[in-house]
mmCIF file of C-alpha atoms and ligand atoms in Angstrom:
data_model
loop_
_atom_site.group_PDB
_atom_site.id
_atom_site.type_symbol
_atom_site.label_atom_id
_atom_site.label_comp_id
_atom_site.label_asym_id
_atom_site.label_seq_id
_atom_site.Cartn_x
_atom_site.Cartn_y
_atom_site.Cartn_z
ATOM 1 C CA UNK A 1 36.937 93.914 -9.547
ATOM 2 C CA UNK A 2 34.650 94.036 -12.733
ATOM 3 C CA UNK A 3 31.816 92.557 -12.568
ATOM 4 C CA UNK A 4 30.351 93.630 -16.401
ATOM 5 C CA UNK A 5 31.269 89.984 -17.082
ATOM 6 C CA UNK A 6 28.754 87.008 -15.783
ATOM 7 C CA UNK A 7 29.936 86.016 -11.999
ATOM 8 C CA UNK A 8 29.709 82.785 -10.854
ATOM 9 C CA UNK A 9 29.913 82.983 -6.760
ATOM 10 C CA UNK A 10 31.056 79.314 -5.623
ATOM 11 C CA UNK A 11 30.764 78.498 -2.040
ATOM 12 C CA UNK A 12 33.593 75.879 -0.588
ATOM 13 C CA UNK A 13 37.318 76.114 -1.590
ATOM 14 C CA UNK A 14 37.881 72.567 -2.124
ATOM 15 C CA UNK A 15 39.001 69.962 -4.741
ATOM 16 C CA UNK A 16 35.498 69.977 -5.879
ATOM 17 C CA UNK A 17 35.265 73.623 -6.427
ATOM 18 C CA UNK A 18 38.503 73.808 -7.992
ATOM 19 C CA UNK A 19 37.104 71.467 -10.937
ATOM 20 C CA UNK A 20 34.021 73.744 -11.109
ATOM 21 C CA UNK A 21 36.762 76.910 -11.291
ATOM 22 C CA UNK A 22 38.137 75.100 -14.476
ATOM 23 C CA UNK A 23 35.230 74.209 -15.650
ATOM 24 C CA UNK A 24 33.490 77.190 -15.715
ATOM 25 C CA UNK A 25 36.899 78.768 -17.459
ATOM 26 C CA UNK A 26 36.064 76.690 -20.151
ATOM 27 C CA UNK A 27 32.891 78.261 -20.795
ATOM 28 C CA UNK A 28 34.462 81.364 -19.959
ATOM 29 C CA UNK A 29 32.292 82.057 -17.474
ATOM 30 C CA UNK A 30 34.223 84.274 -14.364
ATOM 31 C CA UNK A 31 34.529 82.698 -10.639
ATOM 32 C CA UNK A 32 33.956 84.076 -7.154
ATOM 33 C CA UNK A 33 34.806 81.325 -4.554
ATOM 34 C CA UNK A 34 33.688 81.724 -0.957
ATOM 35 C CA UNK A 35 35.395 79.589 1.518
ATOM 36 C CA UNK A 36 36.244 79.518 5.784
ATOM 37 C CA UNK A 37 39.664 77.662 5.196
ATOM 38 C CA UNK A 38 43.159 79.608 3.866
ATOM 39 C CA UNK A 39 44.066 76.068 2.370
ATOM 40 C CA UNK A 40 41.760 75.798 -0.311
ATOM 41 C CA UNK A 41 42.716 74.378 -3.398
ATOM 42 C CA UNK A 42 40.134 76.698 -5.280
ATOM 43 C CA UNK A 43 41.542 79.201 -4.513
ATOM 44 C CA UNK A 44 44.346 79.402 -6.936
ATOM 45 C CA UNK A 45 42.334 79.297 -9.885
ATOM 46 C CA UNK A 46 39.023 81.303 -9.763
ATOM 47 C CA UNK A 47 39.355 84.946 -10.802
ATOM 48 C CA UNK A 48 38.541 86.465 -6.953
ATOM 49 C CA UNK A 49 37.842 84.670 -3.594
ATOM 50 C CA UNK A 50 36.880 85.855 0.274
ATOM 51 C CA UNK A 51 38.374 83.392 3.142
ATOM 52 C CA UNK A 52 35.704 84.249 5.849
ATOM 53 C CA UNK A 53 33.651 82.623 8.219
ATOM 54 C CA UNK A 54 30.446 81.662 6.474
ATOM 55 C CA UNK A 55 28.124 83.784 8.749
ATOM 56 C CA UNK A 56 30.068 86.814 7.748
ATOM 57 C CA UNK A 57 26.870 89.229 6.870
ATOM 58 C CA UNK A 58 29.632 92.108 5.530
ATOM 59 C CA UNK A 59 31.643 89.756 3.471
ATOM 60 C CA UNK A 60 28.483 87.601 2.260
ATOM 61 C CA UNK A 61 27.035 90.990 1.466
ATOM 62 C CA UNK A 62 30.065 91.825 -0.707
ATOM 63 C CA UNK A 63 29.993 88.409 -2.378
ATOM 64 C CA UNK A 64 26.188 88.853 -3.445
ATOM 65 C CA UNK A 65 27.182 92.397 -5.161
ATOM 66 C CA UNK A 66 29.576 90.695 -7.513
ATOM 67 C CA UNK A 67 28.312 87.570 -8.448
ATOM 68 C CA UNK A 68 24.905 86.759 -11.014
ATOM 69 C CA UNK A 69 24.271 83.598 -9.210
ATOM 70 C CA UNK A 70 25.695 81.357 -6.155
ATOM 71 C CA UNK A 71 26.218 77.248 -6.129
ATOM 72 C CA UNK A 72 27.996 75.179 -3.712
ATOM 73 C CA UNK A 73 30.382 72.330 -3.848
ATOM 74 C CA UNK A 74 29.950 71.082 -0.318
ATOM 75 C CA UNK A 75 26.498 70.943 1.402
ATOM 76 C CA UNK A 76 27.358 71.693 5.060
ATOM 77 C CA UNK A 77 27.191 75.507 3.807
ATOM 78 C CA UNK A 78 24.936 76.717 6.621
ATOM 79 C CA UNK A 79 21.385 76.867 5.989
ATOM 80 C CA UNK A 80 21.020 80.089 7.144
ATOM 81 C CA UNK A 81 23.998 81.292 5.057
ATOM 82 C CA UNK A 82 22.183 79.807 1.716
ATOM 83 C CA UNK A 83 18.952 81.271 2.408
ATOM 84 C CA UNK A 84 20.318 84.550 3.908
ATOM 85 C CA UNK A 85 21.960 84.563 -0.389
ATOM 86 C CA UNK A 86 18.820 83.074 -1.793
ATOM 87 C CA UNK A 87 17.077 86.236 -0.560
ATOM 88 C CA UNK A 88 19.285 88.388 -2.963
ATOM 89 C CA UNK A 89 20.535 86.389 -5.870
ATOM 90 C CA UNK A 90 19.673 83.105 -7.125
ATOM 91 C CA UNK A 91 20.981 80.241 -5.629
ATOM 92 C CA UNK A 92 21.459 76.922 -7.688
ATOM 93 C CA UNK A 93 20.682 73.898 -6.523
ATOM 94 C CA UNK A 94 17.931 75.442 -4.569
ATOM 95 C CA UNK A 95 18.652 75.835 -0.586
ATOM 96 C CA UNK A 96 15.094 74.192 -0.122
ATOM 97 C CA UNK A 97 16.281 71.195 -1.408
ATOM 98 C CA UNK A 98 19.907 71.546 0.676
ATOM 99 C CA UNK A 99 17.621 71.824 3.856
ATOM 100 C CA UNK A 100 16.186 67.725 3.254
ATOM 101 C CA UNK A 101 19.716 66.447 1.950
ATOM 102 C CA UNK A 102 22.031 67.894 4.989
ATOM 103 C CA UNK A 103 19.702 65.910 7.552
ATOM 104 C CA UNK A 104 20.132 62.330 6.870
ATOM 105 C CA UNK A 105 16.684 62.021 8.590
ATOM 106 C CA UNK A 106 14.767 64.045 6.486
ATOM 107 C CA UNK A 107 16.575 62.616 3.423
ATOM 108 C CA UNK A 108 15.757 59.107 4.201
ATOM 109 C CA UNK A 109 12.138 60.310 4.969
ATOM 110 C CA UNK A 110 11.859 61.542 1.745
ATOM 111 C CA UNK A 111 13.135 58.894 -0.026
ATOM 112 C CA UNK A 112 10.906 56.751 1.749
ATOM 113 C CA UNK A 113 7.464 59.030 1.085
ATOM 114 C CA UNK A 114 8.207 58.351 -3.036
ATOM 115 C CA UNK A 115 8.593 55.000 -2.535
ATOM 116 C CA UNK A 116 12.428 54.528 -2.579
ATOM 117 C CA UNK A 117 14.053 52.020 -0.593
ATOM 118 C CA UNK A 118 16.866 52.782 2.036
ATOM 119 C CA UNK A 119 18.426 50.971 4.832
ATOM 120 C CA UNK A 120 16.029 50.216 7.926
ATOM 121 C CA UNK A 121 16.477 52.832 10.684
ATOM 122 C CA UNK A 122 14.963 54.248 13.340
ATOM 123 C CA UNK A 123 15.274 57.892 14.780
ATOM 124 C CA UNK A 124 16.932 57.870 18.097
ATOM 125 C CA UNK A 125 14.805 60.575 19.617
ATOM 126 C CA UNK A 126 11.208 59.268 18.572
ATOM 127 C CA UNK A 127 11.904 55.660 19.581
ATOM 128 C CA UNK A 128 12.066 53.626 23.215
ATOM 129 C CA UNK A 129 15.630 52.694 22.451
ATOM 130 C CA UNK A 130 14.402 49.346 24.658
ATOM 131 C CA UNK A 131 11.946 48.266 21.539
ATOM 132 C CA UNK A 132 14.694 48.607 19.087
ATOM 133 C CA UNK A 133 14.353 45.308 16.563
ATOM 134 C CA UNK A 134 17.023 42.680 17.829
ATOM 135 C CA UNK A 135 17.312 42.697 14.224
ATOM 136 C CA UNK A 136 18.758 45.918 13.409
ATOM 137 C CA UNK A 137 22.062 44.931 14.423
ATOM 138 C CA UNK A 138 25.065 45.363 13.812
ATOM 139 C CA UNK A 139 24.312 48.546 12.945
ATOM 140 C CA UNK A 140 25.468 51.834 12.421
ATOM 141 C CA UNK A 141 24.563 55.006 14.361
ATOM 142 C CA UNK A 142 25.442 58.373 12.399
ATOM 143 C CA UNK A 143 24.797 61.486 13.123
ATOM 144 C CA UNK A 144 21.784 63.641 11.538
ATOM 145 C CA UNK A 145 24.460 66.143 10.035
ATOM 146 C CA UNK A 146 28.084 67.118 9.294
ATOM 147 C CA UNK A 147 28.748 63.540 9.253
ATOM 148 C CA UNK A 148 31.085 62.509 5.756
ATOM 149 C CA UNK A 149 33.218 60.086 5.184
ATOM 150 C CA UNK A 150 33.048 58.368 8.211
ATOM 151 C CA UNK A 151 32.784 60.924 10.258
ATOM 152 C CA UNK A 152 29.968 61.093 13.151
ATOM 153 C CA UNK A 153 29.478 57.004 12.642
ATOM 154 C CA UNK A 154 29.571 54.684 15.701
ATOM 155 C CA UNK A 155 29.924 51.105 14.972
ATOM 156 C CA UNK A 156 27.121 48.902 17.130
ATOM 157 C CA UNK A 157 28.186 44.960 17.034
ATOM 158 C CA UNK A 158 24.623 44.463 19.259
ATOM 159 C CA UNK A 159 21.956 45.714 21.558
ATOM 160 C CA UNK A 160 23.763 45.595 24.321
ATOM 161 C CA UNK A 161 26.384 47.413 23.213
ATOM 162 C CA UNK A 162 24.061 49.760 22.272
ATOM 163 C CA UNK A 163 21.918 49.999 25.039
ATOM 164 C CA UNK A 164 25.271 51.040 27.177
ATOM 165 C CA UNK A 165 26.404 53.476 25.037
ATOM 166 C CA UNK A 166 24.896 57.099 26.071
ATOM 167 C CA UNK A 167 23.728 59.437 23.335
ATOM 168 C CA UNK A 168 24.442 63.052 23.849
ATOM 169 C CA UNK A 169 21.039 65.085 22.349
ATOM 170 C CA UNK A 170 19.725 61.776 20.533
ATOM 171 C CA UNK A 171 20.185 63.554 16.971
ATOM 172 C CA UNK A 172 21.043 60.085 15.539
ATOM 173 C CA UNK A 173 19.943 57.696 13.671
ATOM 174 C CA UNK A 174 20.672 53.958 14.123
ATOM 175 C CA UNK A 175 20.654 51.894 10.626
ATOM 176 C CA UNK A 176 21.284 48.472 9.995
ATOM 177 C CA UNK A 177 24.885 47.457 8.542
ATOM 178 C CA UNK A 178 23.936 45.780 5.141
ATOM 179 C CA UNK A 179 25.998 43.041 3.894
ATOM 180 C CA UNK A 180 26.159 44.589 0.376
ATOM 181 C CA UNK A 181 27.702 43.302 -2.699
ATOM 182 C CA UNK A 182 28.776 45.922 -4.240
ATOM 183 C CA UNK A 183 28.723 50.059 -4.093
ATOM 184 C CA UNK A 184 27.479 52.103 -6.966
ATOM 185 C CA UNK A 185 27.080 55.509 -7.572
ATOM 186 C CA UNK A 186 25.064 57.590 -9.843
ATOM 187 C CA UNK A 187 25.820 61.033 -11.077
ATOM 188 C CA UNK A 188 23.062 62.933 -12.958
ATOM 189 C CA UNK A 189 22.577 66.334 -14.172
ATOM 190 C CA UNK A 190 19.265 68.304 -14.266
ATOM 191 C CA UNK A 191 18.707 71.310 -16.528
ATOM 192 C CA UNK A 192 15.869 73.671 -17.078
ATOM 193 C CA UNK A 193 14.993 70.990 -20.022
ATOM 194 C CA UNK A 194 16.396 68.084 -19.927
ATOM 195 C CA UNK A 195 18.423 65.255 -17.595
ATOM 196 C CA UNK A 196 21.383 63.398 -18.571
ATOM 197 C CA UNK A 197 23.177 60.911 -16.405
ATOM 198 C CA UNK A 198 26.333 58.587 -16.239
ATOM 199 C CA UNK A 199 26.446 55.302 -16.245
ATOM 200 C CA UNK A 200 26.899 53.430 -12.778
ATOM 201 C CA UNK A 201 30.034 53.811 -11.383
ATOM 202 C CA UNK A 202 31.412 51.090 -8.801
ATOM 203 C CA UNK A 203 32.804 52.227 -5.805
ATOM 204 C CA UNK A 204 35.335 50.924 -3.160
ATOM 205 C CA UNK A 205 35.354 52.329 0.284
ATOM 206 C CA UNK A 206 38.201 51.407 3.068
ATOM 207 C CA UNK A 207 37.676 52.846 6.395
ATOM 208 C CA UNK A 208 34.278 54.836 5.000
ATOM 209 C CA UNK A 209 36.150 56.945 2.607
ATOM 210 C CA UNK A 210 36.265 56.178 -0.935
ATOM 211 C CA UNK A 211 38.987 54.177 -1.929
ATOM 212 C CA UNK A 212 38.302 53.655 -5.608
ATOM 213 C CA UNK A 213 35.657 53.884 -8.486
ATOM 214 C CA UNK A 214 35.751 52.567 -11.348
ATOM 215 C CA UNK A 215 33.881 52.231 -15.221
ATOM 216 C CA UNK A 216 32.766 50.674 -16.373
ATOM 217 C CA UNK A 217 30.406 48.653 -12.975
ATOM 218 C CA UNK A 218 30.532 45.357 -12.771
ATOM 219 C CA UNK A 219 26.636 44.895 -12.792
ATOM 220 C CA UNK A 220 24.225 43.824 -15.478
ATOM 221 C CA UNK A 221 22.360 46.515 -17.665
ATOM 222 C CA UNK A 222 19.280 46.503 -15.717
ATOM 223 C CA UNK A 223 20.531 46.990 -12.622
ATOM 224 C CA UNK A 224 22.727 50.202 -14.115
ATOM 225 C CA UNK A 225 18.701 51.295 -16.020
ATOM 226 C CA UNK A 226 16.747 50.989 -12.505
ATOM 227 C CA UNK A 227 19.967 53.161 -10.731
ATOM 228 C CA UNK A 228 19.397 55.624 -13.156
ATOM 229 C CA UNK A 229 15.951 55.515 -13.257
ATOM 230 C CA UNK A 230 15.640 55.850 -9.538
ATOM 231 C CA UNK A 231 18.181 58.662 -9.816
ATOM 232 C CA UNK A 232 15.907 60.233 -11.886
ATOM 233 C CA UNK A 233 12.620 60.350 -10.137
ATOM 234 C CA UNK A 234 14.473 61.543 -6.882
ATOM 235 C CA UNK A 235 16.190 64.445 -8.788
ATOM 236 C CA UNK A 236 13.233 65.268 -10.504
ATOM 237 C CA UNK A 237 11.082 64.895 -7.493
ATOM 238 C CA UNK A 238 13.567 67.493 -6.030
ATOM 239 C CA UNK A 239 12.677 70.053 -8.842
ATOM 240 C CA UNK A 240 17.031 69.654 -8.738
ATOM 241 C CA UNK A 241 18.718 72.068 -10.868
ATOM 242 C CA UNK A 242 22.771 70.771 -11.193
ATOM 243 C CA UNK A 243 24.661 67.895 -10.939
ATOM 244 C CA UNK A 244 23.929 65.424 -7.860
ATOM 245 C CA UNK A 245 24.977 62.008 -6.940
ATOM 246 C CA UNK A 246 22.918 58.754 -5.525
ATOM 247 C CA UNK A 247 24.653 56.411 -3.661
ATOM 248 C CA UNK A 248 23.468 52.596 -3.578
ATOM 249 C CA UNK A 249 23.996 49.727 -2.043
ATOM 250 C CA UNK A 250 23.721 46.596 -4.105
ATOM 251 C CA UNK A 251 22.481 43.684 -1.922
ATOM 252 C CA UNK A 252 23.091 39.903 -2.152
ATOM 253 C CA UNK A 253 19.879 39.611 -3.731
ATOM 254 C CA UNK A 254 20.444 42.558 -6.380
ATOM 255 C CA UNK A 255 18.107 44.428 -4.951
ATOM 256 C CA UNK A 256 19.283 48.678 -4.958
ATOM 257 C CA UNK A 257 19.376 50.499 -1.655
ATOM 258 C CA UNK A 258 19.705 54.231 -1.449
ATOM 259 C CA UNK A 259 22.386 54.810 0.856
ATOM 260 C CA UNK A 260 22.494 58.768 0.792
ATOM 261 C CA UNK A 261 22.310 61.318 -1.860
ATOM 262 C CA UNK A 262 25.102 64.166 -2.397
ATOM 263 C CA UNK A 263 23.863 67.359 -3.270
ATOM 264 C CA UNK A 264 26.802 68.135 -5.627
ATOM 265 C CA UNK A 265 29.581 66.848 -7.642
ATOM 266 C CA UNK A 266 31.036 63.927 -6.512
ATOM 267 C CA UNK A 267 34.738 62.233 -5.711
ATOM 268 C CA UNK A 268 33.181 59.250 -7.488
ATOM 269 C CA UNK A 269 32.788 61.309 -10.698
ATOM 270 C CA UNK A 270 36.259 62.783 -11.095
ATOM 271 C CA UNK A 271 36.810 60.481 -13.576
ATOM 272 C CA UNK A 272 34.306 61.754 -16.298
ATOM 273 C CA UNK A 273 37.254 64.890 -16.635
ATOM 274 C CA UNK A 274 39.055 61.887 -18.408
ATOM 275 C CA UNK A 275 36.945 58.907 -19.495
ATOM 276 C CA UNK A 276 34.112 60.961 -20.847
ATOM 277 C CA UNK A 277 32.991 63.548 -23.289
ATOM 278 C CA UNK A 278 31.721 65.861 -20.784
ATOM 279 C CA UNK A 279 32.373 66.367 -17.219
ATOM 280 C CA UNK A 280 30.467 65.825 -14.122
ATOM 281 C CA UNK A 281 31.912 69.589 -13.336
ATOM 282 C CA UNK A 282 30.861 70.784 -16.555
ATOM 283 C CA UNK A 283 27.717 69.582 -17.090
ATOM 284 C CA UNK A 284 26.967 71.350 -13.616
ATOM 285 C CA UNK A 285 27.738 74.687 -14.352
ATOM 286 C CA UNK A 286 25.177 73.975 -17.847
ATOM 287 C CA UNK A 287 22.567 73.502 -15.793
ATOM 288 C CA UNK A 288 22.647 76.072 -13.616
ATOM 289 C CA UNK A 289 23.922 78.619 -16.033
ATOM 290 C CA UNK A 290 20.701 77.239 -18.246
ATOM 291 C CA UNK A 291 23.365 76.512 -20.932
ATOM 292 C CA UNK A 292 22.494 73.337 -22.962
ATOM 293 C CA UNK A 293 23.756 69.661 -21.042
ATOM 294 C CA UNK A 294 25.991 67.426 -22.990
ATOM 295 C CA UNK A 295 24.854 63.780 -22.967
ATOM 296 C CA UNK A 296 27.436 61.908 -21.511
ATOM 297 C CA UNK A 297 29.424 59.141 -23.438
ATOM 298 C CA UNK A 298 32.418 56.766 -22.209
ATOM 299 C CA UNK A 299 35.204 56.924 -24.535
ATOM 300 C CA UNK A 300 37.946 54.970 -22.006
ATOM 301 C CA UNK A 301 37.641 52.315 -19.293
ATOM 302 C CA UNK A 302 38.725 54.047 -16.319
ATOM 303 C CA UNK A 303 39.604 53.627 -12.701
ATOM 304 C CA UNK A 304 40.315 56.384 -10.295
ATOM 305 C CA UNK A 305 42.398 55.768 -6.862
ATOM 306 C CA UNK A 306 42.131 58.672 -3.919
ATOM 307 C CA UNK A 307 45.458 60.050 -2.763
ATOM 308 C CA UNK A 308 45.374 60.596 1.148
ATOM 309 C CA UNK A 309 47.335 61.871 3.715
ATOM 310 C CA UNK A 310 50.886 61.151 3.227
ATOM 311 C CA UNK A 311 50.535 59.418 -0.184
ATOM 312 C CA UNK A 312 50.440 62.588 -1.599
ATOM 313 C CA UNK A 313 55.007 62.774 -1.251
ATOM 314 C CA UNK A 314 55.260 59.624 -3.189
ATOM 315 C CA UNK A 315 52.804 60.441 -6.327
ATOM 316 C CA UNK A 316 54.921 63.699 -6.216
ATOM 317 C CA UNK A 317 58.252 61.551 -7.483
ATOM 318 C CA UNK A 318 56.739 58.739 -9.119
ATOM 319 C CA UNK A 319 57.028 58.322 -12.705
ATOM 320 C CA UNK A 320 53.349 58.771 -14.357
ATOM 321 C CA UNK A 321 52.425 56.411 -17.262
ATOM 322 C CA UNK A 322 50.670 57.820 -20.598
ATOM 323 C CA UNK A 323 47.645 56.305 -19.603
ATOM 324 C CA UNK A 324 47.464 57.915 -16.087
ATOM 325 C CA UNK A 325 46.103 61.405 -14.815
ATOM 326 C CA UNK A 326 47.681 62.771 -11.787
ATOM 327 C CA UNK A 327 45.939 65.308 -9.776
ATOM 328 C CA UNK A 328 47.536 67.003 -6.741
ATOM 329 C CA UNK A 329 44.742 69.417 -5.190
ATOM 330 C CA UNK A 330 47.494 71.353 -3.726
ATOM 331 C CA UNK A 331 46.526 71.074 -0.121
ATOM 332 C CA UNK A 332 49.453 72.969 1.971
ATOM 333 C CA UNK A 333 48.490 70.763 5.036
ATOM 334 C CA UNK A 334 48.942 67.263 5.065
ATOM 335 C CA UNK A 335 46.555 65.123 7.266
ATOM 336 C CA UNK A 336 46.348 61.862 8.052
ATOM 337 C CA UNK A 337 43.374 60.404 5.900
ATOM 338 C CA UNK A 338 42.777 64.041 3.922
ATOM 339 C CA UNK A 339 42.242 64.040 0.324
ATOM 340 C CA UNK A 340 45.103 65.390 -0.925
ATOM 341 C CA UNK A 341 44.827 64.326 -4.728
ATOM 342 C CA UNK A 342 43.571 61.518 -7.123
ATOM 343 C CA UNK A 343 44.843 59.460 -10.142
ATOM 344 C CA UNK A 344 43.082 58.269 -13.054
ATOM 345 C CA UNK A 345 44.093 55.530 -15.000
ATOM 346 C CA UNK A 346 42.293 54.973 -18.577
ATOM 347 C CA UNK A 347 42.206 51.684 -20.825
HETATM 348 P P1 AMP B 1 28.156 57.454 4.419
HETATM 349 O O1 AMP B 1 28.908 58.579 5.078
HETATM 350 O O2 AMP B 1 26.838 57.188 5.040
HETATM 351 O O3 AMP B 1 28.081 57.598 2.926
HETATM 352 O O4 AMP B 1 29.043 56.154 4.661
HETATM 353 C C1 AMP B 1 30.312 55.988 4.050
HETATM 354 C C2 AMP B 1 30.520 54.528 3.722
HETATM 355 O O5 AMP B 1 30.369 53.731 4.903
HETATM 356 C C3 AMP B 1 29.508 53.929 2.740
HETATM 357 O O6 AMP B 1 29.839 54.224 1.414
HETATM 358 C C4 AMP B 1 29.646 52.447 3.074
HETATM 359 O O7 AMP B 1 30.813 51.879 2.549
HETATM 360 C C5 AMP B 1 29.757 52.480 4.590
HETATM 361 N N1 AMP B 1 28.390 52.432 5.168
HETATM 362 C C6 AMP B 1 27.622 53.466 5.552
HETATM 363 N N2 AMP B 1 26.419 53.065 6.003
HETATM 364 C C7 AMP B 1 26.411 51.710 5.888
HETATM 365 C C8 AMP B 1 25.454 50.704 6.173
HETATM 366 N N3 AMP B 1 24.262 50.977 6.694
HETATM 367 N N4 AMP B 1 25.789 49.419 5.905
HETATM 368 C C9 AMP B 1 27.005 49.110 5.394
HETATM 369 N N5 AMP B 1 27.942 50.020 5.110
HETATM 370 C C10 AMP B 1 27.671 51.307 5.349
#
């Protein structure tokens, strides 16, 4: 291995961190990609990887040696395993920061303490489950951490189904279903200098996953200025350095909620690699490589489905128009429900 040339040590093997692999080629910046799983799509394109448990002192030990600085495209990295790096080699975004956003707790806590409006919820451990506002439901009980796409979320039609349903350790929170309009994301980039962000995107979910997203939003400007301006006083708030995402809810009375906020890239923004000037991916590895950010500008309309499970065989034979992008992450396993791949159609 030679590590004369810049190293940049990537944590996660996924889809997401095979877009970073690319984009950093661009740049021509080398990759070191750190992941638990053999099938991992990143794998095939950075210029060296480990496939080890995460905890792996020995192997995170090599990893530190070769790299010039570590970033993540998943945040369920554990803690321990960030700060353990953080110790040795800079870590971008900081693991500080990670520590709030992997707790959906803490996250909505913060959000809440700078005056940023989220769903109502209450902790499950710190309340008499018995005083629990009537009002609340339906709601949704997720877990504190590890939950994504679904996963970890209990569906709660009313109290007494929820009064009958027993709660392991009580690290949950209950939140009230909202009858949104619409979902919008936000993706934003902080550098050392300067923030740039892309405009709303809409999003579709079916079964908690992301179905769809699409450019441009359906939603006035001013609700598409206050996303990004809220966007911008959590990332900055954060001291952020990289790309993140904000989730919102859009409620009947246009009013934005903060559903959660992804310390990363995002599935929603895969289709900046072919709508925009500039990447979601790319712009990341600016900002923590303290290279200037590119201001992002639409140049197509653009709508990007997810491919899962199955799915994948049929996009594999289909005929692909001009106007489409097909990307097949190159998963060896097929699951029921896993992202396998995405198109992008552009108008
Ligand atoms: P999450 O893992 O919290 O991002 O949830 C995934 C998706 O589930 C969201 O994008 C929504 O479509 C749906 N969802 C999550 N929480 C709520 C909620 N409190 N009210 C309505 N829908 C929700």
């Amino acid at each position: 291995m030679n590590k004369k040339t810049f190293t940049l040590g990537i944590f996660g093997g996924g889809q997401l961190g095979k877009f970073l692999v690319q984009s950093a080629k661009k740049l021509n910046i080398r990759t070191f990609v750190f992941t638990d799983s053999i099938d991992s799509p990143a794998i095939y394109h950075c210029d060296d990887f480990i496939i080890s448990n995460y905890k792996n002192k020995k192997k995170l030990d090599f990893f530190i040696k070769n790299i010039d600085l570590a970033t993540f495209e998943f945040e369920n990295i554990p803690f321990e395993t960030l700060d353990y790096i953080k110790k040795k080699i800079r870590v971008s975004p900081d693991p500080s920061i990670i520590k709030i956003l992997q707790d959906r707790l803490k996250e909505k806590t913060f959000l809440n303490s700078i005056g940023i409006k989220t769903t109502e919820f209450y902790y499950l451990k710190k309340v008499n489950k018995k005083k629990i506002n009537n009002n609340i439901f339906p709601a949704l009980v997720k877990t504190l951490r590890l939950g994504y796409d679904g996963k970890g979320q209990i569906f709660l039609k009313d109290k007494k189904n929820f009064l009958k349903y027993s709660f392991k350790n009580n690290e949950y929170i209950i939140e009230k279903l909202v009858n949104f309009k619409k979902e919008i994301s936000i993706v934003i980039t902080r550098g050392k200098n300067k923030t740039v962000s892309f405009d709303a995107f809409e999003n579709l979910h079916k079964h908690q996953i992301l179905k769809n997203s699409k450019i441009p939003a359906n939603i006035n400007k001013k609700l598409n200025d206050e996303a990004k301006k809220i966007s911008k006083k959590i990332i900055d708030k954060l001291n952020y350095i990289g790309t993140m995402c904000v989730e919102f809810f859009i409620t009947k009375k246009n009013k934005l909620l903060v559903n959660e906020i992804a310390p990363r890239v995002h599935n929603s923004g895969h289709l900046t690699m072919n709508a925009h000037n500039v990447s979601q991916f790319e712009n990341h590895i600016r900002a923590i490589c303290n290279l200037k950010l590119k201001k992002p500008k639409r140049i197509h309309k653009a709508i990007m489905h997810n491919i899962l499970g199955q799915d994948i065989e049929k996009y594999r034979s289909k005929e692909i128009a001009k106007n489409e992008f097909f990307y097949d992450y190159g998963k060896k396993e097929i699951k029921h429900k896993r992202k396998m791949g995405h198109i992008t159609k552009i108008f």
